mmCIF file of C-alpha atoms in Angstrom:
data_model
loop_
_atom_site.group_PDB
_atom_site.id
_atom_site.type_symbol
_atom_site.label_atom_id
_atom_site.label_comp_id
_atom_site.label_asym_id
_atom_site.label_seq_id
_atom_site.Cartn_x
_atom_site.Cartn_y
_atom_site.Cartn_z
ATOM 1 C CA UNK A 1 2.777 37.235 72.277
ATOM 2 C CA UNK A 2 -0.235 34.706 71.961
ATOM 3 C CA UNK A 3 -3.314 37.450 73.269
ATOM 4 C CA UNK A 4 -6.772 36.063 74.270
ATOM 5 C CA UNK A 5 -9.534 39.321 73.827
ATOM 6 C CA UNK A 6 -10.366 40.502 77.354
ATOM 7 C CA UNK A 7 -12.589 43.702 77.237
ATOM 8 C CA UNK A 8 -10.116 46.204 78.985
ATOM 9 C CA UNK A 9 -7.402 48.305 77.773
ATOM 10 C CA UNK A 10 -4.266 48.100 80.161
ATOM 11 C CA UNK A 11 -2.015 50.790 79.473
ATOM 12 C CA UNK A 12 2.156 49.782 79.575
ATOM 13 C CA UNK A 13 5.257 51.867 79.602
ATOM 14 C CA UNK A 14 3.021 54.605 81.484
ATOM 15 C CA UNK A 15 5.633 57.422 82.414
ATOM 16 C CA UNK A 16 4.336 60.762 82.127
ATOM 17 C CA UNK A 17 7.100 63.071 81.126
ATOM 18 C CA UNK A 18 6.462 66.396 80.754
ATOM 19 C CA UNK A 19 8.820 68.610 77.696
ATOM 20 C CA UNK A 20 7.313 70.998 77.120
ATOM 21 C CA UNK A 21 3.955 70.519 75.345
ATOM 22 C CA UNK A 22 5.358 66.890 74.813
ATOM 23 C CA UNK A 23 4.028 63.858 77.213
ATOM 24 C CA UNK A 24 5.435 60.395 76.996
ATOM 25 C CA UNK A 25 1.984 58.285 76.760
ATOM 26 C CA UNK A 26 1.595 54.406 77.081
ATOM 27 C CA UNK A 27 0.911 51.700 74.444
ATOM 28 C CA UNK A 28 -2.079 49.893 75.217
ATOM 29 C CA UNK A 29 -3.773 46.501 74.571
ATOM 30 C CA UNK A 30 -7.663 45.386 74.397
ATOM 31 C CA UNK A 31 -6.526 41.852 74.241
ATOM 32 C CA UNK A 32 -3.679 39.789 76.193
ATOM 33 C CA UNK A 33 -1.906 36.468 76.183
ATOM 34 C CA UNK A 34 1.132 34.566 77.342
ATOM 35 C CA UNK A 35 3.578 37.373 77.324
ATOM 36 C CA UNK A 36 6.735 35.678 75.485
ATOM 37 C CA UNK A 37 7.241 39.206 74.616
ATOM 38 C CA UNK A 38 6.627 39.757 70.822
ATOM 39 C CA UNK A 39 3.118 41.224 69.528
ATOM 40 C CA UNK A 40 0.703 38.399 68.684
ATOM 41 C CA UNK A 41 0.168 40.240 64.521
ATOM 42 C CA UNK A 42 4.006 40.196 64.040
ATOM 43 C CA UNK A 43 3.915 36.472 65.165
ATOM 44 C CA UNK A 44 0.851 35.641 62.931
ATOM 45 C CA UNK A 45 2.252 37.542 59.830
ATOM 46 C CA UNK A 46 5.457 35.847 59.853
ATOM 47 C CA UNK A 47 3.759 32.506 59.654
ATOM 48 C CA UNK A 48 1.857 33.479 56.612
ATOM 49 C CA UNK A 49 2.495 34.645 53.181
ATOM 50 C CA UNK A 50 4.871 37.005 52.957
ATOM 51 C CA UNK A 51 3.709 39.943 52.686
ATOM 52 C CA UNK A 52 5.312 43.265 51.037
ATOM 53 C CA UNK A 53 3.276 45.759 52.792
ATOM 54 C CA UNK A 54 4.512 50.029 53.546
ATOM 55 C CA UNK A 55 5.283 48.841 57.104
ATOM 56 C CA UNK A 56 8.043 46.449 55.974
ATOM 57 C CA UNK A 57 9.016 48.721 53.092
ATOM 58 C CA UNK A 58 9.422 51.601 55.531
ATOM 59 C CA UNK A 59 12.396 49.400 57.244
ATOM 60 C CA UNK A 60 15.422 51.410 56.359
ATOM 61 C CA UNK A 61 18.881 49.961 55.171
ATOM 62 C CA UNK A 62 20.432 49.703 58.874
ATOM 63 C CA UNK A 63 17.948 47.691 60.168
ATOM 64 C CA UNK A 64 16.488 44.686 59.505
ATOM 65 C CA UNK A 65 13.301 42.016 60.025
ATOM 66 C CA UNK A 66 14.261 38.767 61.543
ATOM 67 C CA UNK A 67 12.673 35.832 62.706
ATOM 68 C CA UNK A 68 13.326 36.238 66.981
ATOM 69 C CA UNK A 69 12.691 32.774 68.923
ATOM 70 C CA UNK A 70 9.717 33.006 70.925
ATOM 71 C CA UNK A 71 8.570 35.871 69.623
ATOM 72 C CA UNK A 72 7.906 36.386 66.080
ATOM 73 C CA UNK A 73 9.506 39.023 63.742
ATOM 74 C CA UNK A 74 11.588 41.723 65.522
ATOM 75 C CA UNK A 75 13.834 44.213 64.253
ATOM 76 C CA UNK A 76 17.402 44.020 64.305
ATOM 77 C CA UNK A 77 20.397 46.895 63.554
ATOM 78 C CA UNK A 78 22.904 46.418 61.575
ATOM 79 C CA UNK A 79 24.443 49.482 62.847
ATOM 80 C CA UNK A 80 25.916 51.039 66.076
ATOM 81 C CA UNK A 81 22.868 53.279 67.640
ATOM 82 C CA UNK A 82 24.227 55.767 70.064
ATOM 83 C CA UNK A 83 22.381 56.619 72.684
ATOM 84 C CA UNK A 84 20.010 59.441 72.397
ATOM 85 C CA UNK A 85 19.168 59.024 69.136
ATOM 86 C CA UNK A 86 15.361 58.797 67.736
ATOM 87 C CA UNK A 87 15.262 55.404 65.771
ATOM 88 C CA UNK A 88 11.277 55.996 64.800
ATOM 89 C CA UNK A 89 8.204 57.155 64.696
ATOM 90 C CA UNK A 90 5.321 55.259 65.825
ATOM 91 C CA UNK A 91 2.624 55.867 62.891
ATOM 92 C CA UNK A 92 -0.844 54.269 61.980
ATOM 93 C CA UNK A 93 -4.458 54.933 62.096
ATOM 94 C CA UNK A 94 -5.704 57.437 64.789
ATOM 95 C CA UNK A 95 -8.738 56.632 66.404
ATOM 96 C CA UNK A 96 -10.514 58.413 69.204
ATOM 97 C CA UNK A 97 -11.132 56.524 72.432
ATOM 98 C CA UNK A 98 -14.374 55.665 71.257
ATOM 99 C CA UNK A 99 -13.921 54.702 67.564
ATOM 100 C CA UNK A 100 -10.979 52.635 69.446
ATOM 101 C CA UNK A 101 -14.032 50.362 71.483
ATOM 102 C CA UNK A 102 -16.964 50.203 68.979
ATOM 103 C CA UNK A 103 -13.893 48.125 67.029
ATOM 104 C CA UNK A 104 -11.724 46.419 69.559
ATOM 105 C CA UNK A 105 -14.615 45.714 72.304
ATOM 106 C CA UNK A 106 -17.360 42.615 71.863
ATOM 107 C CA UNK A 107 -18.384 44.338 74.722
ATOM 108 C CA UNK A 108 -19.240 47.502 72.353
ATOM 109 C CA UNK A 109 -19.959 45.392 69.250
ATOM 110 C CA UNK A 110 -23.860 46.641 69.551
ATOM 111 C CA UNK A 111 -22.509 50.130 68.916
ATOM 112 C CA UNK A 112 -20.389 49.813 65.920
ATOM 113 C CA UNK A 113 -21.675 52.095 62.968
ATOM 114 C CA UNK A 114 -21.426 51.361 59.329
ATOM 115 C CA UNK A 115 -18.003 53.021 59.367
ATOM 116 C CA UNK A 116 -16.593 50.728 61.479
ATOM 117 C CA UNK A 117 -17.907 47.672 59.664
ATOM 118 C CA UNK A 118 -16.391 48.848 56.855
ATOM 119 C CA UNK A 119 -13.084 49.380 58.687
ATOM 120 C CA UNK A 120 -13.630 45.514 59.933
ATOM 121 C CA UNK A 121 -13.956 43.781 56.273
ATOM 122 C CA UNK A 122 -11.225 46.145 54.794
ATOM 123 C CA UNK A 123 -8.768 44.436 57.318
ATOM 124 C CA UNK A 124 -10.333 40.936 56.742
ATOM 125 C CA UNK A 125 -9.472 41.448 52.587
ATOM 126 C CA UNK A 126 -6.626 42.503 53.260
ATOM 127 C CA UNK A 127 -5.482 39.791 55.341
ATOM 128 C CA UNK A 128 -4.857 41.877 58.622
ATOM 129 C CA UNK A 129 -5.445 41.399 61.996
ATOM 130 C CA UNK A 130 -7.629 43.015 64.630
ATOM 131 C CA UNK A 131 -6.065 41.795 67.710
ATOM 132 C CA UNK A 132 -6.081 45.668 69.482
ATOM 133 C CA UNK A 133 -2.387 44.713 70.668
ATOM 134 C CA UNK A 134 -1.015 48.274 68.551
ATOM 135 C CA UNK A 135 -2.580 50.860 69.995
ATOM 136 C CA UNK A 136 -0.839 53.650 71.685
ATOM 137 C CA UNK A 137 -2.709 56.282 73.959
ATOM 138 C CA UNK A 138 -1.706 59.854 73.518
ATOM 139 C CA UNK A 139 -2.922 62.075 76.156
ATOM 140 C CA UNK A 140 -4.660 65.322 75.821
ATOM 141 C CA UNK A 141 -4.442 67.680 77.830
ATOM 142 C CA UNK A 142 -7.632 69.017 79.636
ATOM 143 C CA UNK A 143 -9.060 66.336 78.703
ATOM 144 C CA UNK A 144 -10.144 62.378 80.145
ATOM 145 C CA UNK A 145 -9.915 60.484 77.111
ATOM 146 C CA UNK A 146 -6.881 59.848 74.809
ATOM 147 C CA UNK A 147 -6.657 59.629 71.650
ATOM 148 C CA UNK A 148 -4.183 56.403 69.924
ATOM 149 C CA UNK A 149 -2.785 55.501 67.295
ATOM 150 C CA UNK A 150 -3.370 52.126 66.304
ATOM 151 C CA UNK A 151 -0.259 50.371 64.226
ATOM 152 C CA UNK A 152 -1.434 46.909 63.524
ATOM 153 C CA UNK A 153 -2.596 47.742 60.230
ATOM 154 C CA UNK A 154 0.600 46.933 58.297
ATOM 155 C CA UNK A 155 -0.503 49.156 54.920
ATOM 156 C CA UNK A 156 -1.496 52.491 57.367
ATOM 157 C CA UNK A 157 2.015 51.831 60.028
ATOM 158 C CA UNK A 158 5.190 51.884 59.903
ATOM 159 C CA UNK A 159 8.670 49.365 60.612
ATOM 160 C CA UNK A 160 8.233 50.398 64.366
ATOM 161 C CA UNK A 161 5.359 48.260 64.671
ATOM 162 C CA UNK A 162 7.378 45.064 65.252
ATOM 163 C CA UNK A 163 8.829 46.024 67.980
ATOM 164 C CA UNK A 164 9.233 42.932 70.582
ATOM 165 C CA UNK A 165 9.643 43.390 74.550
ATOM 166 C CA UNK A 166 12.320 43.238 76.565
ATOM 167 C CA UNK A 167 12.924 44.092 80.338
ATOM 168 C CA UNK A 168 15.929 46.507 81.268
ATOM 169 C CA UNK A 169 18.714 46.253 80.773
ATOM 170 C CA UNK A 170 18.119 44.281 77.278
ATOM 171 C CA UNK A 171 15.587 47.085 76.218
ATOM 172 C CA UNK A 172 17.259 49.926 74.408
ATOM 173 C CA UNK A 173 14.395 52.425 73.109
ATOM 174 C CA UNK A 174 11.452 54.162 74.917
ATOM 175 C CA UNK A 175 8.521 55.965 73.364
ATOM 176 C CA UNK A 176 8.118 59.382 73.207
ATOM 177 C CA UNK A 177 4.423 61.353 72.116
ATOM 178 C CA UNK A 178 3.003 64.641 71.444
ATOM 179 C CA UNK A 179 -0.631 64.686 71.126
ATOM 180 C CA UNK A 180 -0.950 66.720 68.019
ATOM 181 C CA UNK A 181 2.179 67.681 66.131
ATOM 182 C CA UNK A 182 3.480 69.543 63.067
ATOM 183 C CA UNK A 183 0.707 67.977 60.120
ATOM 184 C CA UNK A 184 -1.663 68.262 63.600
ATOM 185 C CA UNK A 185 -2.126 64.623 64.394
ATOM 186 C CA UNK A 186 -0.555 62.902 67.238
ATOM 187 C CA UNK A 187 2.948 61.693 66.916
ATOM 188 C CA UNK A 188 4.719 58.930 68.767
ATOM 189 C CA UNK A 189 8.558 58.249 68.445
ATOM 190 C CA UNK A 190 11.395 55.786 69.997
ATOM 191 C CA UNK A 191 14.987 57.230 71.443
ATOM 192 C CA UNK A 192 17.594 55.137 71.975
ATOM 193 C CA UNK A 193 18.042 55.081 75.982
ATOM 194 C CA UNK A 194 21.547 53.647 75.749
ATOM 195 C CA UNK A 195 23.902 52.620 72.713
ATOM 196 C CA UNK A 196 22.366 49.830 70.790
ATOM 197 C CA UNK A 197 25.201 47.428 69.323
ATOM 198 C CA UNK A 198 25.594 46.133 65.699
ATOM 199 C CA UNK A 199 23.143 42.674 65.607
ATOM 200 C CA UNK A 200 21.126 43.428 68.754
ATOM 201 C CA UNK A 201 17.398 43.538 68.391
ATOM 202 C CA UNK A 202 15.927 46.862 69.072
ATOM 203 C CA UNK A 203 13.255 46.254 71.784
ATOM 204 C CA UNK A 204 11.444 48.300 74.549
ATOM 205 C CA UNK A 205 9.879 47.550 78.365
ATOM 206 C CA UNK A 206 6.366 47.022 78.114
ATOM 207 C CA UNK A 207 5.957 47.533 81.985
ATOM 208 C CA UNK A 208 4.438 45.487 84.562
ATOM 209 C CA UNK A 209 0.787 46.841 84.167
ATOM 210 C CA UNK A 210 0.663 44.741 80.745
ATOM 211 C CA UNK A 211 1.218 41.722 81.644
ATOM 212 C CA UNK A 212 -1.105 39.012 83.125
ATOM 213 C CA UNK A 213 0.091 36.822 86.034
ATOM 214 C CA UNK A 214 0.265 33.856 84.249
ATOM 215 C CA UNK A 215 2.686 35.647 81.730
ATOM 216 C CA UNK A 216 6.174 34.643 81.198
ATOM 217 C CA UNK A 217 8.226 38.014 80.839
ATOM 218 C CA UNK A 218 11.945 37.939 79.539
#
C-alpha cells in the first residue's frame, strides 16, 4: 500500500489475548495510504534493484517471494500449512515508544539525537526505507507505553516482513507476541488460523482501525 506520513500511529489486528505471560499485540503504522493491501517498502523494493538482503535470504525452501497484483511482493507456499502451525517470527529492530517518534514523527523531528541521525543516513546508504509502515507494538505489562519492533529494515528483519493483507476468510495467519522472551527481547510470531493450501499467498487481517476511509480493502 501507497502510505502518505500522517503523525499518528494507528494500531491494527488489536486483540488482546492473554496465554499466559503471552499477549497478542497490534502492528502499527506512522504513515498511511490507499490500502490495496500490500506494505508500501515491499512495493518500492520490488520496483528497484534487486536486492539480496537477510530478510529475503531468511525465506525458507517452502515458501516463496512473488510479485502479487496490486500489492507488491508477497509470500507464497509451496506447501500444505495445516492449521495451527507457527509459519514465523516477526523480527527487526526494537525501539522504545520514544526512539519509535524522534524517527518516524516530523512532528518529533526537533527531538531526534545524534543516534537517530545516524540510524536515518544508515538506511538512506543502504537504500532502505523509512516509511514507519513495520512496526509492531508489544505491550508491557504495568506499563503505558509499548515497546515495537520495527521490520522495514530488510538487513535487521526477517521473510515475515512481506506479508500483504487480506480480510477473512482469504487471511490465513495471525500474530502472536510476548514482550520479552527467551534471549529477553520481545518476540512476535504468525500461526496458521486455518490450513493454508499449496500456491496460496500467506496473508493476515490488518483490521479496520488501519485503514483510512478513502482506502480500498480486499
Amino acid at each position: 500500500m501507497k502510505m502518505s506520513f500522517l503523525t499518528r500511529t494507528i494500531a491494527f489486528l488489536a486483540v488482546a489475548i492473554s496465554l499466559s505471560s503471552t499477549t497478542v499485540s497490534a502492528f502499527s503504522a506512522v504513515s498511511f495510504g490507499n490500502g490495496n493491501g500490500s506494505n508500501s517498502a515491499s512495493s518500492q523494493a520490488s520496483t528497484g534493484p534487486e536486492m539480496n538482503t537477510p530478510a529475503r535470504q531468511s525465506l525458507p525452501d517452502h515458501l516463496r517471494l512473488e510479485e502479487i497484483p496490486g500489492k507488491g511482493l508477497g509470500v507464497i507456499t509451496n506447501v500444505k500449512i495445516p492449521a495451527g502451525q507457527v509459519v514465523g517470527d516477526y523480527k527487526g529492530e526494537v525501539m522504545t515508544e520514544e526512539e519509535k517518534d524522534r524517527r518516524y514523527l516530523d512532528s518529533c523531528a526537533h527531538l531526534r539525537q545524534p543516534v537517530d541521525e545516524l540510524w536515518r543516513q544508515s538506511r538512506i546508504d543502504r537504500g532502505q526505507t523509512m516509511t514507519g509502515t513495520y512496526l509492531y507494538g508489544v505491550h508491557v505489562p504495568n506499563k503505558s507505553s509499548q515497546i515495537f519492533v520495527d521490520a522495514e529494515d530488510e538487513y535487521c528483519s526477517l521473510w515475515t516482513r512481506f506479508l500483504n493483507h487480506a480480510s477473512p476468510p482469504a487471511s490465513n495467519v495471525n500474530p502472536k507476541s510476548l514482550h520479552q522472551g527467551i534471549d529477553g527481547n520481545p518476540r512476535v510470531w504468525f500461526v496458521s488460523i486455518r490450513d493454508i493450501e499449496i500456491g496460496e499467498e500467506i496473508c493476515f487481517d490488518y483490521g479496520d482501525d488501519y485503514w483510512l476511509p478513502e482506502d480500498n480493502v480486499v
